[in-house]
C-alpha positions in Angstrom: -7.3 -7.1 -9.5 -5.3 -5.9 -6.6 -7.6 -8.3 -4.3 -6.6 -11.1 -6.9 -2.9 -10.0 -6.4 -3.1 -10.1 -2.6 -4.5 -13.8 -2.8 -1.9 -14.8 -5.3 0.9 -13.4 -3.1 -0.6 -15.2 0.1 -0.6 -18.5 -1.8 2.9 -18.2 -2.8 4.3 -16.9 0.5 2.3 -17.8 3.6 -1.3 -19.1 3.7 -3.9 -18.3 1.0 -6.2 -15.6 1.8 -9.7 -16.0 0.2 -10.6 -13.5 -2.5 -13.5 -12.1 -0.4 -11.1 -11.4 2.5 -8.7 -9.9 0.0 -11.4 -7.6 -1.1 -12.6 -6.5 2.1 -8.7 -5.7 3.0 -8.2 -3.8 0.0 -11.3 -1.6 0.2 -10.8 -1.2 4.0 -7.2 -0.2 3.5 -7.8 2.3 0.9 -10.5 4.0 3.1 -8.0 4.2 6.1 -5.1 5.2 3.8 -6.6 8.2 2.3 -7.6 9.5 5.7 -4.1 9.2 7.3 -0.8 11.0 6.5 1.5 9.6 3.9 -1.2 6.7 3.3 0.2 5.1 6.4 -2.9 3.5 7.6 -3.5 1.5 4.5 -1.1 -1.3 4.9 -1.7 -1.9 8.8 -5.4 -1.9 8.1 -5.1 -4.5 5.3 -2.9 -6.8 7.7 -5.1 -6.5 10.6 -8.1 -7.7 8.4 -6.3 -10.6 6.8 -5.2 -11.8 10.4 -8.7 -11.4 11.9 -10.4 -13.3 9.2 -7.8 -16.0 8.4 -5.6 -16.3 11.5 -2.4 -15.4 9.7 0.1 -14.1 12.3 0.6 -10.4 12.3 4.2 -10.7 10.8 3.1 -12.6 8.0 0.0 -10.5 7.2 1.8 -7.3 7.4 4.6 -8.7 5.0 1.6 -9.4 2.6 0.4 -6.0 2.9 3.8 -4.1 2.8 4.5 -6.2 -0.4 1.4 -4.9 -2.1 2.4 -1.3 -1.2 6.2 -1.9 -2.4 4.8 -3.1 -5.7 2.6 -0.1 -6.3 5.1 2.2 -5.2 8.1 0.6 -7.6 5.7 1.1 -10.5 4.6 4.5 -9.7 8.1 5.9 -8.9 9.8 4.4 -11.8 7.2 5.8 -14.3 7.1 9.0 -12.5 10.7 9.7 -12.3 11.3 8.5 -16.2 8.4 10.6 -17.7 8.3 13.8 -15.6 12.0 14.4 -15.5 11.9 16.0 -19.2 9.1 18.2 -17.7 11.2 19.6 -15.2 11.0 22.4 -13.5 7.1 22.4 -13.9 7.0 18.7 -12.4 9.5 19.4 -9.6 7.1 18.7 -6.8 5.8 15.1 -8.2 9.4 14.3 -9.1 10.6 15.3 -5.6 8.1 13.4 -3.7 8.9 10.1 -6.0 12.4 10.1 -4.9 11.4 10.9 -1.2 8.8 7.9 -1.2 11.2 5.6 -3.0 14.0 6.2 -0.8 11.6 5.9 2.5 10.3 2.4 1.5 13.9 1.3 0.7 15.4 2.5 4.1 12.4 1.4 5.9 12.5 -2.2 4.9 16.3 -2.3 5.3 16.2 -1.0 8.9 13.1 -3.4 9.8 15.6 -6.3 9.0 18.9 -4.9 10.5 20.3 -5.2 14.0 19.7 -1.7 14.5 15.7 -2.5 14.8 16.5 -5.4 17.3 18.6 -2.9 19.3 16.1 -0.3 19.2 13.3 -2.8 20.6 15.6 -3.9 23.3 16.3 -0.3 24.4 12.5 0.5 24.8 12.8 -2.0 27.9 9.4 -3.5 27.1 8.2 -6.6 28.9 9.9 -9.6 28.0 7.1 -11.4 26.5 6.0 -8.3 24.4 9.7 -8.0 23.0 9.8 -11.4 22.3 6.5 -11.3 20.4 7.7 -8.1 18.3 11.0 -9.7 17.4 9.3 -13.0 16.4 6.8 -11.2 14.2 9.7 -9.0 12.7 11.3 -12.3 11.7 7.9 -13.8 10.1 7.6 -10.1 8.3 11.2 -10.4 6.7 10.7 -14.0 5.8 7.4 -13.2 4.1 9.0 -10.5 2.1 12.2 -12.6 0.9 9.5 -15.2 -0.3 7.5 -12.4 -2.0 10.7 -11.2 -3.7 11.5 -14.3 -5.4 11.3 -13.9 -9.0 8.7 -16.6 -9.6 6.4 -14.6 -7.5 7.7 -11.0 -8.1 7.4 -11.1 -11.8 3.7 -12.2 -12.0 2.8 -9.8 -9.1 4.5 -6.9 -11.1 2.4 -8.0 -14.1 -0.9 -7.9 -12.1 0.4 -4.6 -10.7 0.8 -3.1 -14.3 -2.5 -4.3 -15.3 -4.3 -2.9 -12.2 -2.8 0.4 -12.9 -3.8 0.5 -16.6 -7.4 -0.3 -15.6 -7.4 2.5 -12.8 -6.1 5.0 -15.7 -9.1 4.4 -17.7 -11.2 6.2 -15.4 -8.8 9.1 -15.5 -8.8 8.9 -19.4 -12.5 9.3 -19.4 -12.1 12.4 -17.5 -9.4 13.9 -19.5 -11.3 13.0 -22.9 -14.4 14.8 -21.5 -12.7 17.7 -21.2 -11.0 17.9 -24.6 -13.1 15.6 -26.7 -10.5 13.8 -28.3 -8.5 10.6 -27.7 -5.1 8.9 -29.1 -2.3 7.0 -28.1 -0.5 10.0 -26.4 -3.6 10.9 -24.4 -3.9 7.1 -23.3 0.1 7.3 -22.2 -0.6 10.6 -20.3 -3.4 9.2 -18.4 -1.3 6.4 -17.2 1.5 8.8 -16.3 -1.1 10.9 -14.4 -2.3 7.8 -12.7 1.1 7.0 -11.4 1.7 10.5 -10.2 -1.7 10.3 -8.4 -0.3 7.4 -6.6 3.0 9.1 -5.6 1.3 12.4 -4.5 -1.4 10.4 -2.3 1.4 8.9 -0.4 2.6 12.5 0.5 2.8 13.7 4.3 -0.7 15.1 4.4 -3.9 13.0 4.7 -4.8 11.8 1.2 -2.0 13.8 -0.1 -4.1 17.0 0.3 -2.2 20.1 -1.2 0.4 17.8 -2.7 -2.1 16.2 -4.9 -3.7 19.3 -6.3 -0.3 21.4 -6.6 1.4 18.4 -8.2 -1.0 17.7 -10.7 -1.9 21.4 -11.4 0.8 21.8 -14.1 0.0 18.5 -15.7 -3.9 18.8 -16.0 -6.5 21.5 -16.8 -8.2 22.8 -13.8 -11.6 21.0 -14.7 -9.9 17.8 -15.1 -8.1 18.0 -11.9 -11.0 18.9 -9.9 -13.3 16.1 -11.4 -10.5 13.5 -10.8 -10.0 14.7 -7.2 -13.5 14.1 -6.5 -13.7 10.6 -8.2 -10.5 9.6 -6.4 -11.9 10.8 -2.9 -15.3 9.1 -3.6 -13.8 5.9 -4.7 -11.5 5.7 -1.7 -14.2 6.7 1.1 -17.4 5.3 0.1 -16.5 1.5 -0.1 -14.9 2.0 3.5 -18.4 1.4 4.7 -17.4 -2.2 4.5 -15.3 -1.6 7.7 -18.5 -1.5 9.6 -19.1 -5.2 8.6 -15.3 -5.9 9.7 -15.4 -4.4 13.0 -16.6 -7.3 15.2 -14.2 -9.9 13.7 -11.3 -7.4 14.1 -12.2 -6.5 17.6 -12.6 -10.2 18.7 -9.1 -10.8 17.1 -7.5 -8.0 18.8 -9.1 -9.4 22.2 -8.3 -13.0 21.9 -6.0 -13.8 19.3 -3.2 -11.2 19.7 -3.3 -11.8 23.5 -3.0 -15.5 23.1 0.1 -15.0 20.9 1.8 -12.9 23.2 1.3 -15.3 26.0 2.5 -18.2 24.0 5.8 -16.3 23.3 6.2 -15.6 27.0 5.7 -19.4 27.6 8.4 -20.1 25.1 11.1 -18.1 26.6 
């Protein structure tokens, strides 16, 4: 469903990304994300694969990857803040991480579109063609985000995001019900809330949210359910990452040829 969301976003904003490429980008991004601190490798990996397979400029592909992350973050942060606030102080860690994650995304996007970013790049005293390239891609990035935030795009994207999170929470529901042997509406809601907490804690500063994931959910889940969920989450994130092996050749060719050509073209236009 998230691959479908990525294809939908691309159709409405930049250039259509085929569903197969979206699947490759999603699995690869998740694999790299869970291995990097604060899940920072996910969006760049998705962006790189989209550009390598479709020729979409890096600024536009990164806007797609970033918008996906923003959609997941918005939903997770809002759900966690609303439903874990009554559980304070037991839920203090996941509540605090949610605030930090939400604020980081907001401030990061605002800074990327500000004059401060431009001044920062120019203070680096990079070669003129490289500086031009970076600022041009920043402009493409911001334009792609603005298109994605239009209500005609944002509303269905949020609905797809909600549905995908509900489907993911089914796996967690199965684990919870296996531990206690009963189910019900409250348990279904709990599995959804825990799924959103999983998203938030996985974006903590350690690779895959290690320690934050376990400690943050320890007060909300039984030890048996927590262990089973952690194993399932890691396996689902890492095993499909073998797809990256298939992607290496196109990605390497893109880095060696397309990116160099675009920087040169930028220099020629100065």
